[in-house]
Amino acid sequence: MLGKFFQKPGKEEGERVPPGQHLAKGFPVLTYGATPQVSTEEWEFGVWGLAKPATFSWSDFMTLPQHEFTADFHCVTHWSKLDVKWTGIKVTDFMSLIELDPKVAHIMEHCYGGYTTNISLKDFIREENFFAFKVFGEVLPDEHGGPMRLVVPHLYAWKSAKWINGLEFLAGEELGFWERNGYHRRGEPWAEERYSSAFNS
Ligand SMILES: Nc1nc2c(c(=O)[nH]1)N[C@H]1C(S)=C(S)[C@@H](COP(=O)(O)O)O[C@H]1N2
Ligand SMILES: [Mo]
């Protein structure tokens, strides 16, 4: 049964698949709860907390430079997909629009539908992170987080918030939805940071 959905990684690919992961066939969808349907006209993105509060529209995002990205995608439920092709906007380009309080060290990602996930400022502002609005050349489908999602390639994909609509800037770490439910605060796939240590002890 599993063979229908998973492939054993080949040699070179194998080196790119973190421990405990299998290659997925296709591009699975993993969503907790209902799939929000948000048009680009109604889509709005807010920043608040320890930042100058601001709201950005779809067209505000579209004035930022757009790039093609190729990134591996690792879900904590043991599937990985290599070389996902996205179109999007660099987190660092977006962050140049934001006035941050120097005390900021953590962020809560907020989404349409109420999903949240936490990330440190350091993990967030990496050059390879981006907001994606296309995948494999097509407009990002609702189920993959359209119209806009975050992609953080170096962490498990639960940090890559779909239907993202805001960032809350924090001095101290707070836990998001899966993190409050036993998943790791950081979620680095090469270190297999799957579950919080509180659940391991
Ligand atoms: N808003 C929101 N974002 C989310 C999720 C979710 O349930 N809601 N699931 C996360 C998880 S666990 C994974 S593996 C990826 C899956 O992305 P995909 O459905 O595009 O494959 O989205 C992440 N982002
Ligand atoms: Mo996941």
Short mmCIF file of C-alpha atoms and ligand atoms in Angstrom, two decimals:
data_model
loop_
_atom_site.label_atom_id
_atom_site.label_comp_id
_atom_site.label_asym_id
_atom_site.label_seq_id
_atom_site.Cartn_x
_atom_site.Cartn_y
_atom_site.Cartn_z
CA MET A 1 0.00 0.00 0.00
CA LEU A 2 2.70 2.46 1.00
CA GLY A 3 4.55 1.61 -2.22
CA LYS A 4 1.80 3.32 -4.11
CA PHE A 5 2.64 6.65 -2.49
CA PHE A 6 6.32 6.51 -1.66
CA GLN A 7 9.49 5.83 -3.62
CA LYS A 8 12.85 4.72 -2.23
CA PRO A 9 15.27 7.60 -2.88
CA GLY A 10 17.96 7.08 -5.55
CA LYS A 11 21.63 7.56 -4.73
CA GLU A 12 22.17 11.28 -5.24
CA GLU A 13 18.63 12.07 -4.19
CA GLY A 14 19.21 9.98 -1.07
CA GLU A 15 21.78 12.47 0.15
CA ARG A 16 19.17 15.18 -0.04
CA VAL A 17 16.53 13.28 1.92
CA PRO A 18 16.79 13.82 5.68
CA PRO A 19 16.76 10.86 8.07
CA GLY A 20 13.40 9.15 8.50
CA GLN A 21 11.96 10.68 5.31
CA HIS A 22 10.71 9.02 2.09
CA LEU A 23 10.18 10.63 -1.30
CA ALA A 24 6.55 11.37 -2.03
CA LYS A 25 4.98 10.75 -5.41
CA GLY A 26 3.13 13.82 -6.60
CA PHE A 27 2.74 16.69 -4.17
CA PRO A 28 0.66 15.65 -1.15
CA VAL A 29 -1.60 18.17 0.57
CA LEU A 30 -1.37 18.42 4.32
CA THR A 31 -3.88 20.70 6.00
CA TYR A 32 -5.36 20.71 9.48
CA GLY A 33 -9.01 21.70 9.17
CA ALA A 34 -10.85 23.37 6.32
CA THR A 35 -9.20 24.95 3.29
CA PRO A 36 -9.72 28.73 3.24
CA GLN A 37 -10.68 30.30 -0.08
CA VAL A 38 -9.23 33.76 -0.35
CA SER A 39 -9.15 35.90 -3.50
CA THR A 40 -6.22 38.18 -4.24
CA GLU A 41 -8.65 41.15 -4.01
CA GLU A 42 -9.60 40.35 -0.43
CA TRP A 43 -6.17 39.06 0.62
CA GLU A 44 -4.50 41.30 3.20
CA PHE A 45 -1.28 40.90 5.11
CA GLY A 46 -0.71 42.53 8.50
CA VAL A 47 2.27 43.08 10.76
CA TRP A 48 1.86 43.86 14.44
CA GLY A 49 3.36 43.32 17.88
CA LEU A 50 6.88 44.74 18.19
CA ALA A 51 6.80 46.34 14.74
CA LYS A 52 5.22 49.47 13.36
CA PRO A 53 1.71 48.18 12.56
CA ALA A 54 1.07 48.00 8.83
CA THR A 55 -1.25 46.34 6.33
CA PHE A 56 -0.23 45.26 2.83
CA SER A 57 -2.46 44.45 -0.12
CA TRP A 58 -1.86 41.96 -2.91
CA SER A 59 -0.66 44.78 -5.19
CA ASP A 60 1.77 45.98 -2.50
CA PHE A 61 3.34 42.50 -2.58
CA MET A 62 3.33 42.44 -6.39
CA THR A 63 5.50 45.57 -6.56
CA LEU A 64 8.34 43.64 -4.84
CA PRO A 65 10.87 41.74 -7.00
CA GLN A 66 9.71 38.27 -8.08
CA HIS A 67 12.00 35.27 -8.34
CA GLU A 68 11.93 31.57 -9.25
CA PHE A 69 12.90 29.28 -6.38
CA THR A 70 13.70 25.56 -6.32
CA ALA A 71 13.48 24.03 -2.87
CA ASP A 72 13.16 20.65 -1.16
CA PHE A 73 10.09 20.22 1.03
CA HIS A 74 10.05 18.00 4.13
CA CYS A 75 6.87 17.16 6.04
CA VAL A 76 7.29 15.83 9.56
CA THR A 77 4.88 12.99 8.68
CA HIS A 78 7.88 11.44 6.83
CA TRP A 79 7.41 12.53 3.23
CA SER A 80 9.73 14.78 1.29
CA LYS A 81 9.43 16.28 -2.16
CA LEU A 82 12.63 17.43 -3.84
CA ASP A 83 12.98 20.32 -6.29
CA VAL A 84 9.63 22.00 -5.86
CA LYS A 85 9.57 24.98 -8.27
CA TRP A 86 7.98 28.09 -6.88
CA THR A 87 7.54 31.71 -7.89
CA GLY A 88 7.57 34.22 -5.10
CA ILE A 89 8.95 37.15 -3.17
CA LYS A 90 11.95 36.97 -0.87
CA VAL A 91 11.23 37.38 2.83
CA THR A 92 14.23 39.72 3.02
CA ASP A 93 12.72 42.01 0.35
CA PHE A 94 9.44 42.15 2.23
CA MET A 95 11.21 42.75 5.54
CA SER A 96 12.90 45.86 4.11
CA LEU A 97 9.41 47.46 4.30
CA ILE A 98 8.99 46.72 8.02
CA GLU A 99 10.12 48.81 10.98
CA LEU A 100 11.10 46.38 13.72
CA ASP A 101 11.67 47.06 17.39
CA PRO A 102 15.26 45.99 18.20
CA LYS A 103 13.87 43.65 20.89
CA VAL A 104 12.30 41.33 18.29
CA ALA A 105 13.72 37.79 18.40
CA HIS A 106 10.66 35.67 17.52
CA ILE A 107 7.70 35.71 15.19
CA MET A 108 4.25 34.14 15.11
CA GLU A 109 3.05 33.39 11.59
CA HIS A 110 -0.74 33.88 11.26
CA CYS A 111 -3.04 32.49 8.56
CA TYR A 112 -6.57 32.66 7.23
CA GLY A 113 -8.36 29.81 9.02
CA GLY A 114 -6.54 30.44 12.30
CA TYR A 115 -3.43 28.25 11.88
CA THR A 116 -0.33 29.62 13.57
CA THR A 117 3.30 28.56 13.72
CA ASN A 118 6.26 30.14 15.47
CA ILE A 119 9.72 30.83 14.07
CA SER A 120 12.75 32.71 15.34
CA LEU A 121 13.65 35.96 13.60
CA LYS A 122 16.98 34.37 12.64
CA ASP A 123 15.30 31.40 10.93
CA PHE A 124 12.77 33.71 9.27
CA ILE A 125 15.04 36.30 7.65
CA ARG A 126 17.21 33.81 5.76
CA GLU A 127 17.92 34.77 2.16
CA GLU A 128 16.34 31.54 0.77
CA ASN A 129 12.92 32.00 2.45
CA PHE A 130 10.06 33.34 0.35
CA PHE A 131 6.37 34.04 0.00
CA ALA A 132 5.05 31.88 -2.88
CA PHE A 133 2.13 32.58 -5.18
CA LYS A 134 2.89 30.05 -7.94
CA VAL A 135 4.01 26.42 -7.90
CA PHE A 136 5.38 24.63 -10.98
CA GLY A 137 4.39 27.67 -13.05
CA GLU A 138 0.71 27.57 -12.06
CA VAL A 139 -1.18 29.92 -9.77
CA LEU A 140 -0.85 28.43 -6.27
CA PRO A 141 -3.96 26.24 -5.77
CA ASP A 142 -6.15 26.79 -2.69
CA GLU A 143 -5.11 23.44 -1.17
CA HIS A 144 -1.40 24.35 -1.34
CA GLY A 145 -2.03 27.69 0.38
CA GLY A 146 -3.09 30.05 -2.41
CA PRO A 147 -3.15 32.85 -3.01
CA MET A 148 0.02 33.24 -0.89
CA ARG A 149 2.00 30.99 1.42
CA LEU A 150 5.34 31.14 3.15
CA VAL A 151 8.11 28.65 2.28
CA VAL A 152 10.95 28.06 4.75
CA PRO A 153 13.01 25.33 3.05
CA HIS A 154 15.44 24.59 5.91
CA LEU A 155 12.72 23.66 8.43
CA TYR A 156 9.94 21.03 8.40
CA ALA A 157 7.10 22.21 6.22
CA TRP A 158 4.67 22.91 9.06
CA LYS A 159 6.61 26.21 9.39
CA SER A 160 5.70 27.01 5.75
CA ALA A 161 2.36 28.62 6.56
CA LYS A 162 -0.33 28.34 3.89
CA TRP A 163 -2.85 31.21 3.44
CA ILE A 164 -0.48 33.38 5.45
CA ASN A 165 -1.96 36.74 6.39
CA GLY A 166 0.24 38.19 9.05
CA LEU A 167 3.31 38.30 11.22
CA GLU A 168 3.29 39.06 14.91
CA PHE A 169 6.69 40.22 16.12
CA LEU A 170 7.69 39.09 19.61
CA ALA A 171 10.57 39.49 22.05
CA GLY A 172 10.16 36.02 23.57
CA GLU A 173 9.22 32.71 22.00
CA GLU A 174 5.54 31.74 21.90
CA LEU A 175 4.24 28.45 20.51
CA GLY A 176 2.07 28.02 17.44
CA PHE A 177 -0.61 25.41 16.78
CA TRP A 178 1.50 22.26 16.24
CA GLU A 179 4.17 23.42 18.64
CA ARG A 180 1.56 23.64 21.44
CA ASN A 181 0.49 20.12 20.44
CA GLY A 182 3.84 18.43 20.95
CA TYR A 183 5.85 19.34 17.87
CA HIS A 184 9.30 20.83 18.14
CA ARG A 185 9.75 24.59 18.56
CA ARG A 186 12.20 24.76 15.65
CA GLY A 187 11.76 21.67 13.46
CA GLU A 188 15.08 21.21 11.67
CA PRO A 189 14.74 18.06 9.50
CA TRP A 190 18.42 17.04 9.39
CA ALA A 191 18.46 16.95 13.20
CA GLU A 192 15.02 15.26 13.18
CA GLU A 193 13.57 17.92 15.44
CA ARG A 194 10.09 16.38 15.20
CA TYR A 195 8.68 16.52 18.73
CA SER A 196 9.21 18.79 21.69
CA SER A 197 11.57 17.49 24.35
CA ALA A 198 8.78 17.83 26.93
CA PHE A 199 7.11 14.90 25.15
CA ASN A 200 10.32 12.87 25.03
CA SER A 201 11.16 13.11 28.72
N1 LIG B 1 -2.37 27.44 7.31
C1 LIG B 1 -1.82 26.23 7.29
N2 LIG B 1 -0.54 26.11 6.86
C2 LIG B 1 0.05 24.90 6.83
C3 LIG B 1 -0.62 23.74 7.29
C4 LIG B 1 -1.96 23.88 7.75
O1 LIG B 1 -2.63 22.93 8.15
N3 LIG B 1 -2.53 25.15 7.73
N4 LIG B 1 0.01 22.51 7.27
C5 LIG B 1 1.48 22.55 7.31
C6 LIG B 1 2.08 21.25 7.05
S1 LIG B 1 2.07 20.14 8.32
C7 LIG B 1 2.71 20.95 5.88
S2 LIG B 1 3.53 19.50 5.63
C8 LIG B 1 2.63 21.86 4.73
C9 LIG B 1 1.98 21.13 3.59
O2 LIG B 1 1.91 21.92 2.45
P1 LIG B 1 1.15 21.35 1.19
O3 LIG B 1 -0.24 20.97 1.63
O4 LIG B 1 1.22 22.42 0.16
O5 LIG B 1 1.92 20.12 0.77
O6 LIG B 1 1.87 23.03 4.99
C10 LIG B 1 2.03 23.56 6.29
N5 LIG B 1 1.33 24.81 6.37
MO MO B 2 3.57 18.49 7.68
#
